[in-house]
Amino acid sequence: MKKVFLFSGLVFCLAACNGPKNSGGQADVLNFVDPYIGSAAHGHVFVGASVPFGAVQVGPTNITQGWDWCSGYNYSDSVVRGFSQLHLSGTGIGDLGDILMMPYTGKIRTNTGTQQNPTSGYSAHYSHSNETVAPGYYAVQLRENKIDVALTASERVAFHEYTFPVSDDSARVIIDLEQGIGWDARVKTSLKRLNDSTLVGYRFSKGWANDQQVWFAVRSSKPITNWALYDSLVFKSGDSLTSQRTKGVISFGKDVGKVAFKIGISPISSENALANIQAEIPDWNFDAAKNRAQDLWRTALSKIQIETPDTAQKRVFYTAMYHSMIDPALFNDHDGSYRGTDKKVYDKASFQNYTVFSLWDTYRALNPLYTIIEPNRVNDFVNSMLAIYQQQGKLPVWHLMGNETNCMVGYSAAPVIADAIVKGFDGFDKHLALEAMIKTANTDEFGLKFLKELGYIPADKENESVSKALEYAVDDGSIALAAKHLNRQDVYDTFSKRAQYYKRYFDSTTGFMRGVMADGKFRTPFNPFQSVHRENDYTEGNAWQYIWLVPQDVHGLIGLFGGDEGFVTKLDSLFVVKGDLGAQASPDISGLIGMYAQGNEPEHHVPYLYGFAGQGWKTAEKVHEIATKFFTDKPDGICGNDDCGEMSGWYVLSSLGFYQVNPSNGVFVFGTPFFDKATVNVGNNKTFVVTALDRSDKNIYIQSVKLNGRAYTKSFITYKDIMNGGTLEFTMGGTPNKSFGAASADRPMDQ
């Protein structure tokens, strides 16, 4: 594996150094993106072709071999069973994989085959040496039959191009509606030949998304004259079939050469899928479609221009940027119409509707990052969430393809929406937004009934009670900030109080957040290291990891430890203490430094807490260690599930030298910049430039700061200052300047 990794890195180094230049003479940013990063081990990232935030993610789908195939692809694999139009990226649960297509030759085969013997079905071997991965483009040669496959995409259309070799066997393409990924199980599938160039159908399935409905249309560049339908393995006569396991096989005969397919998808109808094809890729120019997709990625990735002599670091950064823009995914047609959570059709909506909201993950780093580099999408994200609220009666928790999965804990849409309100976004109804947050916070589900009545959630009444309550307190603190911004003192008072409920769980004798029983006593026995996946007081973590989940009131948390000294001592211990998590611990607890877990989201803000106690130089040490140890340019270069870009978002934001600890107050706490210079396009023809004088792998400590040429003593910067444009200048050194940011007035604010 090491040899493969080194070869991959060499290829990308050569591409970066010698590849095409942009109009300014700089290397093309696409040369620094390696989609293999995070495709091995537990990264679970999507590998294939898409456009930024597109509805389509078309790419290879392996035969699932376990948890690390949640995206449908793992770098360790060498068998492909087809090319599906929809994939998730970085999730810890598998789904989608809809509308799988696979070219092959020889006799008709409608079974998949096996990992050991793929050609017993229509699957095939491949190797990375015959595979090309890039933003907006994927290509591979199938080993046994030497078929070349190339893929690209628009927002709602996948474009496949297959080149068959000269062969005595028949060239065939199967469309398999039975197959999905992971938890996905087909419920009802349909396929129909409209004419000799067009197929239409739908696939309804049940999995992580309880009722996924996707309609599609397939256009072929060559006539579909030899057409056969199957119910799994059983031939069915006619031009159409509706069953659980519908499959269609197109046979082109000999010497077909090159054949292309455009697959449009829609949440509403096949007619709309056809309209999406006509609107987005009306012709058969594959290269033009590929160039458009790559231009969209080029524009998106160029929103931050970095300067560093370290090419590997550029690959890590721009690949993280790339991964941060795969989801959320569009969930509408080209004309704006979409199907809501209530399964009703909403025609030509006034906003772009999105899905794949991994909010428990992304509210921490990725959504604050979007407010800087994707401000034009923020209103659409919020409007999508508000539409979901109106359709299902509460804000989304983890929304997938028009379905509420209720995955993870908290009502994590609240921090995202509150952040948009506090930062001044005005493309949505703010009063409806506040209403939605209040109503969602006042349901009786998932322990909220106990929280409202008792001020805490009894551990013997509700699993994961500590994590749920701490997340609710974060969410409630966000609601309070939004209410304050909207001059709703009554709401502010209520939710400010609820945001303090975290204190009920703090045990001053042990220094941990502990489960509280119905009788008011802490649960015993207590082991701060133990983690039992989804059956204890903590969600994907242990007591060591959940002490710190108070980003809405860090100074209050410091007070529970008796002040700065006690707080810092405990925080120092987190990064060195060792212990047994237990046999039943979640695999998400990864990327460990002591008990700090970078591979899971609840601790992403933790290294930045030192600044609240006036010791930001320790933040620099920890952030530098995390970034260099757990983010590399190798296929296993992400230390845990990327979770729809959150892990990558942490890296992108942290690389600029700051991080928003409170997810809704617009205060970015300093850490350590990773690059000599970063230029951020913040919109409105403005740029925010971050420079780091004398920065090196040893010079990681901030010595002094200037903002727009003036001395700046604070250890944080506000969103307003960033979006106004200007220059933030760090002077770096090899030893800590312990006085920088130490004064109380210079420390980060909670509100």
Short mmCIF file of C-alpha atoms in Angstrom, two decimals, residues 409-719:
data_model
loop_
_atom_site.label_atom_id
_atom_site.label_comp_id
_atom_site.label_asym_id
_atom_site.label_seq_id
_atom_site.Cartn_x
_atom_site.Cartn_y
_atom_site.Cartn_z
CA VAL A 409 -29.04 14.06 18.90
CA GLY A 410 -30.10 17.68 19.28
CA TYR A 411 -32.00 20.00 16.98
CA SER A 412 -28.88 21.12 15.18
CA ALA A 413 -30.62 23.18 12.51
CA ALA A 414 -31.09 25.82 15.24
CA PRO A 415 -27.41 26.88 15.47
CA VAL A 416 -27.17 27.08 11.67
CA ILE A 417 -30.27 29.25 11.32
CA ALA A 418 -29.40 31.39 14.34
CA ASP A 419 -25.91 31.93 12.94
CA ALA A 420 -27.42 33.21 9.69
CA ILE A 421 -29.69 35.58 11.61
CA VAL A 422 -26.91 36.93 13.82
CA LYS A 423 -24.63 37.43 10.80
CA GLY A 424 -27.24 39.49 9.00
CA PHE A 425 -28.47 37.16 6.26
CA ASP A 426 -31.88 38.40 5.19
CA GLY A 427 -33.04 36.18 2.32
CA PHE A 428 -35.50 34.29 4.50
CA ASP A 429 -38.34 35.00 6.94
CA LYS A 430 -36.53 35.58 10.23
CA HIS A 431 -39.70 35.55 12.29
CA LEU A 432 -40.71 32.22 10.78
CA ALA A 433 -37.19 31.03 11.54
CA LEU A 434 -37.51 31.99 15.21
CA GLU A 435 -40.92 30.34 15.36
CA ALA A 436 -39.48 27.16 13.85
CA MET A 437 -36.62 27.06 16.35
CA ILE A 438 -38.93 27.64 19.33
CA LYS A 439 -41.45 25.01 18.23
CA THR A 440 -38.73 22.46 17.52
CA ALA A 441 -37.20 23.07 20.95
CA ASN A 442 -40.57 22.57 22.64
CA THR A 443 -41.51 19.14 21.33
CA ASP A 444 -41.69 16.25 23.78
CA GLU A 445 -39.49 13.83 21.86
CA PHE A 446 -36.03 12.48 22.64
CA GLY A 447 -36.00 13.57 26.28
CA LEU A 448 -37.21 17.14 25.75
CA LYS A 449 -40.34 16.52 27.84
CA PHE A 450 -38.15 15.73 30.85
CA LEU A 451 -35.87 18.66 30.12
CA LYS A 452 -38.76 21.13 30.13
CA GLU A 453 -40.32 19.67 33.27
CA LEU A 454 -37.24 18.86 35.37
CA GLY A 455 -34.43 20.92 33.91
CA TYR A 456 -32.54 17.74 33.06
CA ILE A 457 -33.05 14.38 31.33
CA PRO A 458 -33.00 11.37 33.68
CA ALA A 459 -30.39 8.83 32.59
CA ASP A 460 -32.66 5.92 33.53
CA LYS A 461 -35.44 7.30 31.32
CA GLU A 462 -33.55 8.20 28.15
CA ASN A 463 -30.45 6.79 26.45
CA GLU A 464 -27.59 9.17 25.71
CA SER A 465 -29.12 11.64 28.14
CA VAL A 466 -25.96 13.65 28.78
CA SER A 467 -25.15 14.14 25.11
CA LYS A 468 -28.74 15.03 24.30
CA ALA A 469 -28.97 17.58 27.08
CA LEU A 470 -25.62 19.17 26.22
CA GLU A 471 -26.58 19.45 22.54
CA TYR A 472 -29.95 20.93 23.51
CA ALA A 473 -28.15 23.52 25.63
CA VAL A 474 -25.97 24.47 22.64
CA ASP A 475 -29.08 24.74 20.47
CA ASP A 476 -30.95 26.76 23.09
CA GLY A 477 -28.04 29.15 23.42
CA SER A 478 -28.25 29.70 19.68
CA ILE A 479 -31.97 30.40 19.87
CA ALA A 480 -31.28 32.94 22.61
CA LEU A 481 -28.75 34.75 20.40
CA ALA A 482 -31.20 34.87 17.49
CA ALA A 483 -33.96 36.14 19.77
CA LYS A 484 -31.66 38.85 21.10
CA HIS A 485 -30.86 39.90 17.54
CA LEU A 486 -34.58 40.07 16.76
CA ASN A 487 -35.39 42.02 19.94
CA ARG A 488 -37.42 39.20 21.51
CA GLN A 489 -36.39 39.62 25.14
CA ASP A 490 -38.95 37.09 26.36
CA VAL A 491 -37.55 34.36 24.14
CA TYR A 492 -34.01 35.39 24.97
CA ASP A 493 -34.67 35.06 28.71
CA THR A 494 -36.25 31.62 28.36
CA PHE A 495 -33.59 30.09 26.17
CA SER A 496 -30.65 31.72 27.92
CA LYS A 497 -31.84 29.91 31.03
CA ARG A 498 -32.20 26.62 29.16
CA ALA A 499 -28.71 27.06 27.72
CA GLN A 500 -27.42 26.84 31.31
CA TYR A 501 -28.99 23.44 32.00
CA TYR A 502 -25.67 21.81 31.18
CA LYS A 503 -24.53 22.69 34.70
CA ARG A 504 -26.91 20.10 36.19
CA TYR A 505 -24.70 17.34 34.78
CA PHE A 506 -21.39 18.62 36.12
CA ASP A 507 -19.99 16.61 39.00
CA SER A 508 -17.49 18.82 40.81
CA THR A 509 -16.02 15.84 42.68
CA THR A 510 -14.88 14.10 39.48
CA GLY A 511 -14.79 17.02 37.05
CA PHE A 512 -17.01 15.30 34.47
CA MET A 513 -20.47 15.65 32.97
CA ARG A 514 -22.35 12.63 34.31
CA GLY A 515 -25.71 11.00 33.85
CA VAL A 516 -28.29 12.07 36.42
CA MET A 517 -30.92 9.52 37.49
CA ALA A 518 -34.60 10.18 38.12
CA ASP A 519 -33.88 10.38 41.86
CA GLY A 520 -31.47 13.26 41.21
CA LYS A 521 -28.31 11.29 41.93
CA PHE A 522 -25.44 10.68 39.53
CA ARG A 523 -25.44 7.29 37.84
CA THR A 524 -23.10 4.74 39.37
CA PRO A 525 -20.80 3.01 38.80
CA PHE A 526 -18.96 5.62 36.75
CA ASN A 527 -16.06 5.07 34.37
CA PRO A 528 -15.06 8.22 32.42
CA PHE A 529 -13.36 6.13 29.71
CA GLN A 530 -16.16 3.67 29.01
CA SER A 531 -18.24 4.12 25.88
CA VAL A 532 -21.10 1.80 24.97
CA HIS A 533 -22.36 2.67 21.49
CA ARG A 534 -25.85 4.21 21.73
CA GLU A 535 -26.65 2.50 25.02
CA ASN A 536 -25.13 4.75 27.63
CA ASP A 537 -25.11 8.42 28.64
CA TYR A 538 -22.98 9.63 25.74
CA THR A 539 -23.38 9.64 21.96
CA GLU A 540 -20.35 8.17 20.21
CA GLY A 541 -18.08 9.18 23.05
CA ASN A 542 -17.28 9.04 26.74
CA ALA A 543 -17.20 11.38 29.71
CA TRP A 544 -13.72 12.64 28.87
CA GLN A 545 -14.93 13.76 25.45
CA TYR A 546 -18.19 15.35 26.57
CA ILE A 547 -16.90 17.59 29.37
CA TRP A 548 -16.24 20.26 26.78
CA LEU A 549 -19.50 20.46 24.83
CA VAL A 550 -20.41 23.92 26.12
CA PRO A 551 -19.40 26.21 23.24
CA GLN A 552 -22.26 28.57 24.06
CA ASP A 553 -20.87 29.35 27.53
CA VAL A 554 -17.17 28.55 27.74
CA HIS A 555 -16.56 31.09 30.48
CA GLY A 556 -19.33 29.45 32.49
CA LEU A 557 -17.63 26.09 32.02
CA ILE A 558 -14.33 27.60 33.18
CA GLY A 559 -16.16 28.75 36.29
CA LEU A 560 -17.25 25.17 37.08
CA PHE A 561 -13.57 24.24 37.27
CA GLY A 562 -12.88 27.09 39.66
CA GLY A 563 -11.21 29.35 37.11
CA ASP A 564 -8.54 29.33 34.43
CA GLU A 565 -6.00 27.16 36.24
CA GLY A 566 -8.34 24.26 37.02
CA PHE A 567 -9.88 24.44 33.56
CA VAL A 568 -6.55 24.38 31.73
CA THR A 569 -5.25 21.56 33.92
CA LYS A 570 -8.25 19.41 33.01
CA LEU A 571 -7.99 20.39 29.34
CA ASP A 572 -4.29 19.51 29.30
CA SER A 573 -5.19 16.11 30.74
CA LEU A 574 -7.58 15.38 27.87
CA PHE A 575 -4.70 15.26 25.40
CA VAL A 576 -2.50 12.90 27.43
CA VAL A 577 -4.77 10.61 29.43
CA LYS A 578 -5.06 6.97 28.35
CA GLY A 579 -7.84 4.52 29.01
CA ASP A 580 -9.88 1.64 27.65
CA LEU A 581 -12.97 2.75 25.74
CA GLY A 582 -14.41 -0.74 25.98
CA ALA A 583 -15.26 -3.42 23.46
CA GLN A 584 -18.58 -1.81 22.57
CA ALA A 585 -17.23 1.66 21.82
CA SER A 586 -18.33 3.34 18.61
CA PRO A 587 -15.88 3.05 15.70
CA ASP A 588 -16.49 6.77 15.17
CA ILE A 589 -14.22 7.50 18.14
CA SER A 590 -11.04 7.80 16.11
CA GLY A 591 -8.12 10.14 15.58
CA LEU A 592 -7.14 10.01 19.22
CA ILE A 593 -4.62 12.21 21.03
CA GLY A 594 -5.03 11.03 24.58
CA MET A 595 -8.82 11.02 24.85
CA TYR A 596 -9.28 13.86 22.37
CA ALA A 597 -11.01 12.40 19.27
CA GLN A 598 -10.56 14.40 16.08
CA GLY A 599 -12.35 11.68 14.13
CA ASN A 600 -15.70 12.58 15.69
CA GLU A 601 -17.39 15.95 15.68
CA PRO A 602 -18.29 16.83 19.31
CA GLU A 603 -14.68 17.77 20.04
CA HIS A 604 -13.86 19.82 16.97
CA HIS A 605 -13.97 23.07 18.94
CA VAL A 606 -12.04 21.77 21.94
CA PRO A 607 -8.46 22.78 20.96
CA TYR A 608 -9.68 26.36 20.66
CA LEU A 609 -10.94 26.50 24.25
CA TYR A 610 -7.50 27.42 25.59
CA GLY A 611 -7.94 30.94 24.23
CA PHE A 612 -10.89 31.52 26.56
CA ALA A 613 -8.51 30.96 29.48
CA GLY A 614 -5.86 33.23 28.00
CA GLN A 615 -3.55 30.45 26.78
CA GLY A 616 -4.09 30.48 23.05
CA TRP A 617 -0.53 29.33 22.46
CA LYS A 618 -1.66 25.87 23.55
CA THR A 619 -4.38 26.00 20.90
CA ALA A 620 -1.62 26.53 18.34
CA GLU A 621 0.21 23.42 19.55
CA LYS A 622 -2.86 21.20 19.51
CA VAL A 623 -4.24 22.42 16.18
CA HIS A 624 -0.84 22.01 14.51
CA GLU A 625 -0.51 18.47 15.88
CA ILE A 626 -4.03 17.50 14.79
CA ALA A 627 -3.63 18.95 11.30
CA THR A 628 -0.27 17.31 10.61
CA LYS A 629 -1.12 13.94 12.18
CA PHE A 630 -4.66 13.38 10.95
CA PHE A 631 -4.87 15.16 7.60
CA THR A 632 -2.56 13.82 4.90
CA ASP A 633 -2.55 13.49 1.12
CA LYS A 634 -2.83 9.68 1.23
CA PRO A 635 -5.99 7.63 0.58
CA ASP A 636 -6.35 7.11 4.35
CA GLY A 637 -5.68 10.81 4.93
CA ILE A 638 -8.87 11.57 6.91
CA CYS A 639 -8.92 10.06 10.40
CA GLY A 640 -12.68 9.43 10.56
CA ASN A 641 -15.92 9.75 8.62
CA ASP A 642 -15.80 13.01 6.67
CA ASP A 643 -19.52 13.37 7.46
CA CYS A 644 -20.65 15.34 4.42
CA GLY A 645 -17.58 17.55 4.60
CA GLU A 646 -17.47 18.49 8.29
CA MET A 647 -14.06 16.94 8.90
CA SER A 648 -12.77 18.71 5.81
CA GLY A 649 -14.49 21.94 6.85
CA TRP A 650 -12.60 21.85 10.16
CA TYR A 651 -9.34 21.71 8.25
CA VAL A 652 -10.23 24.49 5.82
CA LEU A 653 -11.39 26.86 8.54
CA SER A 654 -8.55 26.02 10.91
CA SER A 655 -5.97 26.48 8.14
CA LEU A 656 -6.89 30.17 7.95
CA GLY A 657 -5.80 30.53 11.57
CA PHE A 658 -9.18 30.72 13.29
CA TYR A 659 -12.31 28.76 14.19
CA GLN A 660 -15.84 29.70 15.29
CA VAL A 661 -16.26 28.01 18.69
CA ASN A 662 -19.78 29.24 19.48
CA PRO A 663 -21.64 28.06 16.37
CA SER A 664 -23.90 31.10 16.28
CA ASN A 665 -22.09 34.19 17.54
CA GLY A 666 -19.75 35.00 14.65
CA VAL A 667 -16.62 35.05 16.81
CA PHE A 668 -13.64 33.23 15.31
CA VAL A 669 -10.95 32.21 17.81
CA PHE A 670 -7.30 32.26 16.73
CA GLY A 671 -5.26 29.08 16.48
CA THR A 672 -2.35 28.88 14.07
CA PRO A 673 -2.34 29.59 10.31
CA PHE A 674 -1.17 26.74 8.08
CA PHE A 675 -0.01 28.81 5.10
CA ASP A 676 2.16 31.80 4.29
CA LYS A 677 -0.79 33.52 2.70
CA ALA A 678 -4.46 32.82 2.08
CA THR A 679 -6.73 35.09 0.05
CA VAL A 680 -10.43 34.56 0.68
CA ASN A 681 -13.02 35.86 -1.75
CA VAL A 682 -15.78 37.02 0.60
CA GLY A 683 -18.06 38.41 -2.13
CA ASN A 684 -19.06 41.92 -3.11
CA ASN A 685 -15.69 42.31 -4.86
CA LYS A 686 -13.87 42.04 -1.53
CA THR A 687 -11.09 39.78 -0.34
CA PHE A 688 -9.88 38.95 3.13
CA VAL A 689 -6.17 38.20 3.13
CA VAL A 690 -4.45 36.23 5.90
CA THR A 691 -0.67 36.41 5.96
CA ALA A 692 1.68 34.58 8.32
CA LEU A 693 5.14 36.13 8.53
CA ASP A 694 7.98 33.76 9.45
CA ARG A 695 5.60 30.79 9.56
CA SER A 696 7.15 27.33 9.48
CA ASP A 697 6.52 23.90 10.98
CA LYS A 698 8.41 25.10 14.05
CA ASN A 699 7.19 28.69 14.08
CA ILE A 700 3.57 27.87 14.97
CA TYR A 701 3.02 30.44 17.74
CA ILE A 702 1.39 33.82 17.22
CA GLN A 703 3.75 36.57 18.35
CA SER A 704 1.62 39.54 17.32
CA VAL A 705 -1.25 40.43 14.99
CA LYS A 706 -2.19 43.35 12.80
CA LEU A 707 -5.63 43.94 11.33
CA ASN A 708 -5.59 46.23 8.29
CA GLY A 709 -2.16 47.48 9.27
CA ARG A 710 -2.97 48.30 12.90
CA ALA A 711 -1.81 46.44 15.99
CA TYR A 712 -4.47 43.99 17.14
CA THR A 713 -4.31 42.45 20.61
CA LYS A 714 -7.44 40.30 20.67
CA SER A 715 -7.20 36.52 20.24
CA PHE A 716 -10.24 36.40 17.99
CA ILE A 717 -11.79 38.13 15.01
CA THR A 718 -15.43 38.74 14.17
CA TYR A 719 -17.39 37.67 11.12
#
